[in-house]
Amino acid sequence: MHQSNHLHTLTMNDYSPLLEVLRQIVGSDNVINQGDLSAWERDWRKRQHGKALAVVRPANTEEVAAVVRACVAAQVSIVPQGGNTGMVLGSIPDDSGTQIVLSLQRMNRVRAIDTANLTITLDAGCVLQSVQEFCKGASYLFPLRMASEGSCTIGGNLSTNAGGTQVVRYGNARELCLGLEVVTPQGAIWDGLTGLRKDNTGYDLRHLIIGSEGTLGVITAAVMKLYPLPRAQLTAFAAVPSLEAAVDLLVLAHEELDGGLSGFEIMGHFALSLVGRHFPHLRLPLQESKTPYNVLIEYSSLETETKATERFESFMPLAMELGYVNDAIVAKNSTEARQLWHIRESIPLAQAQEGLNIKHDIALAASRIAAFVQQTDALLAQAYPGVRLVNYGHLGDGNLHYNVQAPENCDAAAFLQENESAVHALVYAQVVRHQGSISAEHGIGTLKRDVLVQYKSPQALAMMRAIKHALDPLNTMNPGRVIRMDK
Ligand code: FAD
Ligand code: 2HG
Ligand code: ZN
């Protein structure tokens, strides 16, 4: 519906009847179309600033459905939004001033907890960190974890099929979800909040919606898995001599840690140095070893603290003996562990302070990672002398954030503007060569939409378009994100 330009010729006044209906549905305080809307209109990286017709903030599922029906009747498209922390420009409106931002922020209730089924039912607007804290208070682990957890929401996590730092043990958002409630693009409500671990009754609609980035409907609630809280958790920061050694260390950790490896993050030297530069109050461990890579390892166990410590204390020396680790420190308590995690989690912010960079959120088989990095580093150095590589990520599940930062003293925004497409082409050709994926966890949004068509098979793209057309023939839901329907 909404990519057609004729809508742009309408004036703001033409939308007044719709705005009035929306006010009746959600209350006038929750239809915001005046003042500073940048929290909803601008993306987290500050790459783009759209213009919303209004931000609409429903309080419950029935209100979401009524808002969608009103927008359909007025031929106005909808951009669902949670915490607006997405990395691919999928959660902000375009600059036409004709799209509604449908914010789930007010829908933040825990609906139910089922301790026998080990599940929790949540409104989609619940902020991830508050869910983690709620579950911990009830003596359960909610294992989704990422640096944006203070703002991102369950609905956003599921819509992007977010990953984060615990995927190696618990899987990504998709694996943690056992049911959804969704408002369709026509404004109907699908209640799929079963919480069943087995249900082979036809097409799996839940898995179709998860990862669809708001293009197939609005997630209003979800049933998510709970886990017992680990009795012991051990965290180490280890200097490794090379990426190959880091992969060897990963294999060893899987073998030696009794299935308890819960985090395995890699941090390149330059990525870490940015944390030191922009947050000098954070003490970086092991810097004297000048190692090319550091690894953050977390081991979570249901065994007693003593047994878990014994296991971890025999694992680290073994890793050193085998030459996989040069130097390491093990956190003495949970405060020290938190400090180590804080260093890792500060990398996205530190690189943002350094200036916009060219992002690649790529997935590769662990066996391919070292060769990919060695070759791609060399190709980039040759093509863009002085370029700096912010290479870090979730090595435990083969996900690198292989970001390309402008040379020192070079204007970062200008470098990005001039080179983004060519750098993407170089890096993605390497990703294809090594049979990887151009989006591991952040999704497609609008940032990668036109790149996706170059790397996904025509057959897969045709099936995606057919699904979008079948479920949302008017293109009401997040039009122009993930896949274009107008060409
Ligand atoms: P938003 O940004 O609001 O939306 C993201 C997409 O989902 C948009 O397309 C939007 O339209 C859609 N959407 C949102 N809510 C709904 C809904 N209820 N129904 C339908 N569609 C909806 N991502 C990772 O995967 N792993 C990480 O480790 C990680 N770390 C991050 C660290 C930082 C510092 C930042 C800023 C981001 C990070 N991200 C990470 C990216 C981001 O936080 C995740 O993608 C997150 O899941 C987005 O949640 P959100 O609520 O902010 O969604
Ligand atoms: C992370 O793992 C996030 O820190 C952000 O996914 C990645 O900034 C990035 O490229
Ligand atoms: Zn990440």
XYZ file of C-alpha atoms and ligand atoms in Angstrom:
551
model
C 0.000 0.000 0.000
C 2.368 2.501 1.241
C 5.276 2.643 -1.055
C 3.020 4.262 -3.649
C 3.952 7.903 -3.992
C 0.416 9.191 -4.325
C 0.102 9.134 -0.540
C 2.888 11.677 -0.292
C 0.714 14.217 -2.028
C -1.843 14.150 0.799
C -1.509 16.888 3.395
C -1.235 16.272 7.136
C -4.860 17.375 7.503
C -6.097 14.415 5.508
C -5.000 12.222 8.397
C -7.001 14.046 11.059
C -9.953 11.618 10.999
C -7.530 8.702 11.496
C -5.716 10.491 14.320
C -9.061 11.151 15.981
C -10.013 7.448 15.771
C -6.608 6.477 17.156
C -7.081 8.891 20.083
C -10.393 7.246 20.832
C -8.737 3.810 20.859
C -5.624 4.504 22.968
C -6.367 7.877 24.596
C -5.055 11.223 23.381
C -1.906 11.066 25.540
C -0.882 8.000 23.603
C -1.095 9.450 20.115
C 1.986 11.626 19.941
C 2.488 13.773 16.873
C 3.962 16.911 18.316
C 7.221 17.826 20.023
C 10.466 15.898 19.871
C 9.783 12.420 18.498
C 13.435 11.565 17.896
C 13.415 8.702 20.448
C 11.054 6.879 18.073
C 12.123 8.396 14.756
C 15.909 8.075 14.926
C 17.838 4.791 14.983
C 20.223 3.866 17.818
C 23.329 4.464 15.709
C 21.999 7.868 14.643
C 22.318 6.951 10.980
C 18.816 7.988 9.986
C 16.022 10.183 11.241
C 12.565 9.415 9.832
C 9.319 11.330 10.200
C 6.278 9.661 11.763
C 2.671 10.619 11.153
C 2.277 9.823 14.854
C 3.597 7.519 17.556
C 0.743 5.368 18.869
C 1.101 3.573 22.196
C -1.613 0.962 22.838
C -2.055 -0.595 26.285
C -3.217 -4.076 25.316
C -3.745 -6.519 22.459
C -7.307 -5.404 21.699
C -6.064 -1.834 21.321
C -3.273 -2.981 18.990
C -5.837 -4.811 16.849
C -8.141 -1.765 16.741
C -5.203 0.507 15.797
C -4.246 -1.850 12.959
C -7.843 -1.956 11.660
C -8.081 1.836 11.743
C -4.779 2.178 9.853
C -5.864 -0.381 7.240
C -9.126 1.518 6.702
C -7.157 4.751 6.234
C -4.500 3.078 4.028
C -1.761 4.040 6.440
C 1.140 1.713 7.059
C 2.557 0.688 10.417
C 6.087 0.424 11.805
C 6.027 -1.768 14.937
C 8.596 -0.663 17.486
C 9.923 -2.020 20.788
C 13.037 -0.490 22.326
C 14.306 0.952 19.021
C 17.738 -0.605 19.531
C 17.722 -2.441 16.191
C 20.866 -2.201 14.068
C 19.376 -2.398 10.567
C 17.009 0.588 10.286
C 13.891 -1.574 10.588
C 12.157 0.085 13.524
C 12.009 3.737 12.460
C 9.552 5.297 10.017
C 10.608 6.489 6.585
C 10.807 10.244 6.026
C 7.382 10.624 4.380
C 5.510 11.593 7.553
C 2.804 9.085 6.562
C 3.672 6.030 8.679
C 2.452 5.260 12.174
C 5.030 4.079 14.701
C 3.214 1.501 16.791
C 5.150 1.413 20.045
C 4.684 -1.573 22.352
C 6.361 0.241 25.275
C 3.234 0.376 27.421
C 2.563 -3.352 27.082
C 4.983 -4.548 29.726
C 3.153 -6.977 31.987
C 4.246 -10.440 33.026
C 1.057 -12.334 32.207
C 1.795 -15.693 33.833
C 4.541 -17.977 35.057
C 4.105 -21.753 34.852
C 6.744 -23.396 37.006
C 5.738 -26.961 36.070
C 5.983 -26.161 32.357
C 9.074 -23.945 32.943
C 7.576 -21.077 30.941
C 6.739 -17.417 31.352
C 4.113 -15.511 29.345
C 5.062 -11.917 28.653
C 3.614 -8.863 26.972
C 5.757 -8.018 23.942
C 6.824 -4.635 25.316
C 8.536 -6.089 28.413
C 12.107 -4.824 28.556
C 14.567 -7.720 28.426
C 16.511 -6.717 31.541
C 13.362 -6.428 33.639
C 12.340 -9.910 32.496
C 15.769 -11.282 33.468
C 15.454 -9.629 36.890
C 11.881 -10.808 37.424
C 12.854 -14.406 36.580
C 15.931 -14.279 38.797
C 13.712 -13.059 41.642
C 11.550 -16.140 41.082
C 14.720 -18.330 41.082
C 14.731 -19.003 37.342
C 17.109 -18.128 34.577
C 15.858 -16.185 31.551
C 18.852 -16.823 29.328
C 18.573 -14.208 26.587
C 21.329 -11.648 27.190
C 22.776 -8.774 25.151
C 24.300 -5.338 25.658
C 21.035 -3.601 24.687
C 19.030 -5.465 27.357
C 18.270 -2.281 29.319
C 16.084 -1.034 26.437
C 15.263 -3.820 23.968
C 11.972 -5.667 24.306
C 10.779 -9.257 24.043
C 8.738 -8.385 20.936
C 11.791 -6.803 19.306
C 13.971 -9.761 20.313
C 11.560 -12.208 18.704
C 10.907 -10.082 15.632
C 14.639 -9.961 14.932
C 15.328 -13.481 16.254
C 18.015 -11.861 18.380
C 21.096 -13.764 19.454
C 23.357 -12.208 22.076
C 25.945 -13.710 24.339
C 24.364 -16.985 25.538
C 23.409 -18.587 22.226
C 26.207 -21.165 22.524
C 24.271 -22.759 25.386
C 20.597 -21.728 25.086
C 20.074 -20.818 21.425
C 18.730 -17.569 20.013
C 15.324 -15.987 20.645
C 13.620 -18.477 18.311
C 14.790 -21.456 20.369
C 13.522 -19.860 23.559
C 9.980 -19.226 22.349
C 7.097 -21.691 22.801
C 4.157 -19.582 21.699
C 3.053 -16.217 20.353
C 0.098 -13.905 20.287
C 0.037 -11.839 17.103
C -2.126 -9.109 15.623
C -2.358 -9.797 11.902
C -1.992 -7.145 9.180
C -5.796 -7.133 8.957
C -6.186 -6.430 12.684
C -7.295 -9.929 13.754
C -5.800 -11.583 16.840
C -4.079 -14.982 16.560
C -3.731 -16.588 19.992
C -0.911 -19.096 19.740
C 0.193 -18.828 23.382
C 0.214 -22.583 23.929
C 3.583 -23.117 25.576
C 3.664 -26.609 24.093
C 7.031 -28.210 23.465
C 5.532 -30.457 20.796
C 2.817 -29.429 18.339
C 2.853 -30.765 14.790
C -0.467 -29.419 13.612
C 0.477 -27.977 10.257
C 2.561 -24.965 9.287
C 4.488 -23.498 12.201
C 3.154 -19.940 12.261
C 5.230 -19.050 15.308
C 8.464 -19.687 13.456
C 7.193 -17.760 10.431
C 6.560 -14.676 12.566
C 9.804 -14.937 14.553
C 12.534 -13.138 12.618
C 10.051 -11.438 10.253
C 10.995 -7.973 11.609
C 7.452 -6.665 11.910
C 6.585 -7.372 8.274
C 3.991 -10.115 8.907
C 2.205 -8.877 12.033
C 2.622 -7.350 15.469
C 3.778 -9.657 18.244
C 1.760 -8.728 21.323
C 2.791 -11.526 23.716
C 5.005 -14.587 23.913
C 5.510 -17.746 25.944
C 9.214 -18.103 26.679
C 11.276 -20.920 28.202
C 12.715 -20.724 31.707
C 15.736 -22.606 33.016
C 16.942 -23.417 36.512
C 19.368 -20.816 37.846
C 22.939 -22.111 37.640
C 24.395 -22.907 41.072
C 27.827 -21.803 39.996
C 29.141 -19.500 37.315
C 32.802 -19.009 36.435
C 34.072 -16.334 34.094
C 37.540 -15.914 32.614
C 39.248 -13.397 30.380
C 41.922 -15.121 28.326
C 44.580 -13.835 25.956
C 44.843 -16.147 22.949
C 47.720 -16.162 20.450
C 45.514 -16.372 17.335
C 42.001 -16.933 16.051
C 42.891 -20.566 15.301
C 43.819 -20.976 18.957
C 40.523 -19.373 19.993
C 38.604 -21.943 17.922
C 40.694 -24.765 19.441
C 39.879 -23.340 22.863
C 36.169 -23.378 21.983
C 36.319 -27.056 21.055
C 38.213 -27.830 24.267
C 35.654 -25.902 26.323
C 32.825 -27.944 24.787
C 34.712 -31.147 25.619
C 35.844 -30.271 29.115
C 33.048 -28.169 30.586
C 30.346 -30.812 30.741
C 27.942 -28.994 28.393
C 28.151 -25.922 30.630
C 29.811 -23.438 28.277
C 27.376 -20.499 28.352
C 29.422 -17.682 26.822
C 32.366 -17.546 24.430
C 33.053 -14.053 23.120
C 36.013 -12.997 20.997
C 37.477 -9.490 21.089
C 40.102 -8.287 18.634
C 42.882 -6.063 19.965
C 41.593 -2.921 18.230
C 37.988 -3.504 19.381
C 39.197 -3.687 22.991
C 41.511 -0.720 22.616
C 38.478 1.407 21.696
C 36.965 0.581 25.095
C 40.215 1.737 26.729
C 40.238 4.910 24.652
C 36.620 5.962 25.172
C 36.013 4.586 28.669
C 39.389 5.035 30.399
C 37.835 4.311 33.815
C 37.336 0.665 32.747
C 40.467 -1.315 33.538
C 41.280 -3.635 30.631
C 42.752 -6.920 31.830
C 45.814 -8.600 30.254
C 46.778 -5.651 28.098
C 50.457 -6.141 28.723
C 50.343 -9.429 26.792
C 49.655 -7.448 23.553
C 47.760 -10.410 22.271
C 45.830 -10.118 18.953
C 42.661 -11.539 20.507
C 41.087 -11.960 23.912
C 38.295 -14.345 24.764
C 35.639 -14.068 27.455
C 34.559 -17.509 28.623
C 31.629 -18.200 30.893
C 30.867 -21.570 32.418
C 27.493 -22.130 34.112
C 26.879 -25.230 36.146
C 24.140 -26.905 38.122
C 26.820 -28.676 40.172
C 27.996 -27.297 43.494
C 30.321 -24.298 43.495
C 33.197 -26.505 44.648
C 32.779 -29.062 41.872
C 32.311 -26.401 39.199
C 35.392 -24.506 40.388
C 37.450 -27.704 40.358
C 36.358 -28.400 36.785
C 37.138 -24.863 35.586
C 40.436 -24.782 37.441
C 41.614 -27.860 35.630
C 40.323 -26.603 32.261
C 42.272 -23.327 32.189
C 45.749 -24.837 32.859
C 45.035 -27.519 30.256
C 44.205 -24.787 27.707
C 47.510 -23.077 28.542
C 49.474 -26.297 28.349
C 48.052 -26.927 24.874
C 49.105 -23.438 23.769
C 45.561 -22.175 23.223
C 45.854 -19.525 25.938
C 48.835 -17.285 26.790
C 47.508 -15.688 29.892
C 44.202 -15.606 31.757
C 42.402 -14.238 34.740
C 39.431 -15.890 36.400
C 36.882 -13.652 38.128
C 36.945 -14.229 41.900
C 33.299 -13.377 42.400
C 30.180 -12.214 40.585
C 31.190 -8.546 40.834
C 34.462 -9.226 39.043
C 32.644 -11.361 36.486
C 30.214 -8.493 35.845
C 33.179 -6.147 35.325
C 34.651 -8.458 32.691
C 31.313 -8.662 30.894
C 30.957 -4.900 31.118
C 34.180 -4.494 29.152
C 32.884 -6.741 26.371
C 29.477 -5.090 26.363
C 31.059 -1.637 26.077
C 32.500 -2.367 22.630
C 29.376 -1.320 20.640
C 29.237 2.016 22.445
C 33.000 2.581 22.222
C 33.005 2.008 18.470
C 30.030 4.372 18.139
C 32.073 7.045 19.968
C 34.895 6.480 17.507
C 32.494 7.336 14.659
C 30.139 5.455 12.364
C 31.643 2.289 10.954
C 30.690 -0.142 8.210
C 29.043 -3.096 9.913
C 29.075 -6.747 8.991
C 27.154 -9.093 11.272
C 28.259 -12.361 9.744
C 27.889 -16.044 10.506
C 30.507 -18.606 9.541
C 31.241 -22.192 10.457
C 33.833 -22.121 13.256
C 36.175 -24.099 11.018
C 36.163 -21.250 8.435
C 36.565 -18.257 10.711
C 40.354 -17.996 10.903
C 40.824 -18.286 7.119
C 38.025 -15.794 6.480
C 39.549 -13.192 8.788
C 43.098 -13.629 7.579
C 42.129 -13.258 3.902
C 39.596 -10.481 4.395
C 41.881 -8.430 6.671
C 44.547 -8.589 3.946
C 42.160 -7.634 1.129
C 40.811 -4.667 3.092
C 44.298 -3.456 4.079
C 45.298 -3.535 0.437
C 42.181 -1.766 -0.859
C 41.864 0.781 1.987
C 45.295 1.449 3.506
C 45.109 2.338 7.191
C 41.615 0.951 7.636
C 40.938 -0.341 11.164
C 38.992 -3.522 11.908
C 36.675 -3.721 14.894
C 36.454 -7.486 14.931
C 34.614 -9.097 17.833
C 31.529 -11.139 18.559
C 29.950 -14.360 19.578
C 32.612 -16.845 18.472
C 30.844 -19.638 20.376
C 28.148 -19.610 17.700
C 30.261 -18.502 14.729
C 29.013 -14.895 14.710
C 31.534 -12.127 14.070
C 30.864 -8.410 14.167
C 33.428 -7.652 11.500
C 33.153 -3.865 11.401
C 35.296 -1.621 9.247
C 36.362 1.660 10.838
C 37.823 4.553 8.874
C 41.591 5.135 9.093
C 42.732 7.267 12.061
C 42.186 11.005 11.470
C 39.871 10.307 8.554
C 36.282 11.596 8.741
C 34.271 8.483 9.683
C 30.959 9.628 8.169
C 32.631 10.644 4.883
C 34.530 7.337 4.735
C 31.287 5.445 5.255
C 29.438 7.465 2.642
C 32.152 6.962 0.070
C 33.046 3.329 0.677
C 30.163 1.488 2.299
C 28.905 -0.317 -0.816
C 32.351 -1.318 -2.048
C 33.443 -2.523 1.414
C 30.239 -4.550 1.752
C 30.854 -6.081 -1.671
C 34.401 -7.062 -0.733
C 33.458 -8.540 2.648
C 30.286 -10.289 1.470
C 32.124 -11.886 -1.462
C 34.395 -13.411 1.168
C 31.389 -14.477 3.238
C 29.964 -16.268 0.197
C 33.324 -17.842 -0.531
C 33.326 -19.286 2.969
C 29.648 -20.288 2.828
C 28.531 -17.924 5.557
C 25.570 -15.604 6.063
C 25.449 -11.810 5.678
C 23.162 -11.479 8.711
C 23.745 -13.633 11.754
C 21.549 -11.916 14.336
C 20.688 -8.272 13.536
C 18.361 -8.964 10.591
C 17.800 -7.135 7.320
C 15.600 -4.064 7.956
C 16.157 -1.478 5.247
C 19.928 -1.369 5.700
C 20.536 -4.769 4.108
C 17.332 -5.110 2.071
C 18.913 -4.318 -1.284
C 22.027 -6.326 -0.469
C 19.946 -9.364 0.481
C 18.675 -9.824 -3.074
C 22.252 -10.314 -4.229
C 22.988 -13.085 -1.753
C 19.742 -15.001 -1.291
C 18.619 -17.412 -3.979
C 15.882 -16.206 -6.373
C 13.789 -19.179 -5.296
C 14.065 -18.249 -1.606
C 13.222 -14.612 -2.400
C 10.177 -15.673 -4.431
C 8.927 -17.788 -1.525
C 9.466 -14.889 0.898
C 7.486 -12.536 -1.372
C 4.689 -15.097 -1.704
C 4.416 -15.389 2.087
C 4.415 -11.618 2.570
C 1.795 -11.176 -0.137
C -0.422 -13.927 1.275
C -0.377 -12.585 4.833
C -0.191 -8.854 4.109
C -1.540 -8.194 0.594
C -1.926 -4.448 1.262
C 1.666 -4.176 2.526
C 0.546 -2.516 5.750
C 3.173 -3.978 8.080
C 6.614 -2.421 7.967
C 6.593 -1.981 4.179
C 9.961 -1.839 2.485
C 11.685 -3.689 5.326
C 13.380 -7.064 4.670
C 11.988 -7.380 1.141
C 10.567 -4.929 -1.399
C 7.131 -5.710 -2.768
C 7.101 -2.920 -5.350
C 9.624 -4.477 -7.727
P 13.308 -2.538 17.762
O 14.639 -1.977 17.467
O 12.283 -1.610 18.263
O 12.745 -3.274 16.462
C 13.527 -4.185 15.747
C 12.672 -4.800 14.615
O 11.609 -5.574 15.173
C 11.987 -3.767 13.730
O 11.889 -4.282 12.429
C 10.604 -3.620 14.339
O 9.636 -3.197 13.393
C 10.323 -5.024 14.825
N 9.508 -5.102 16.031
C 9.793 -4.606 17.263
N 8.841 -4.971 18.140
C 7.923 -5.690 17.445
C 6.703 -6.344 17.781
N 6.248 -6.356 19.020
N 6.041 -6.991 16.803
C 6.498 -7.011 15.532
N 7.644 -6.421 15.153
C 8.343 -5.769 16.099
N 21.170 -7.925 18.698
C 21.494 -9.220 18.823
O 20.871 -10.069 18.190
N 22.529 -9.608 19.645
C 23.251 -8.729 20.356
O 24.185 -9.104 21.063
C 22.906 -7.351 20.260
N 23.583 -6.436 20.963
C 23.249 -5.129 20.843
C 23.955 -4.189 21.586
C 23.651 -2.841 21.476
C 24.422 -1.845 22.299
C 22.608 -2.426 20.618
C 22.229 -0.981 20.503
C 21.901 -3.356 19.876
C 22.215 -4.708 19.973
N 21.515 -5.678 19.256
C 21.841 -6.990 19.388
C 20.437 -5.282 18.337
C 19.045 -5.113 19.032
O 19.168 -4.791 20.374
C 18.221 -6.361 18.904
O 17.924 -6.564 17.543
C 16.907 -6.354 19.672
O 16.325 -7.629 19.573
C 15.917 -5.315 19.180
O 14.873 -5.170 20.133
P 14.028 -3.832 20.207
O 12.924 -4.047 21.168
O 14.889 -2.680 20.464
O 13.429 -3.787 18.736
C 27.108 -6.933 20.046
O 27.274 -8.151 20.032
C 26.023 -6.342 19.198
O 27.747 -6.192 20.795
C 26.445 -5.106 18.424
O 25.419 -7.295 18.397
C 27.309 -5.423 17.237
O 27.924 -3.147 17.033
C 27.890 -4.232 16.508
O 28.329 -4.421 15.382
Zn 26.152 -9.303 18.686
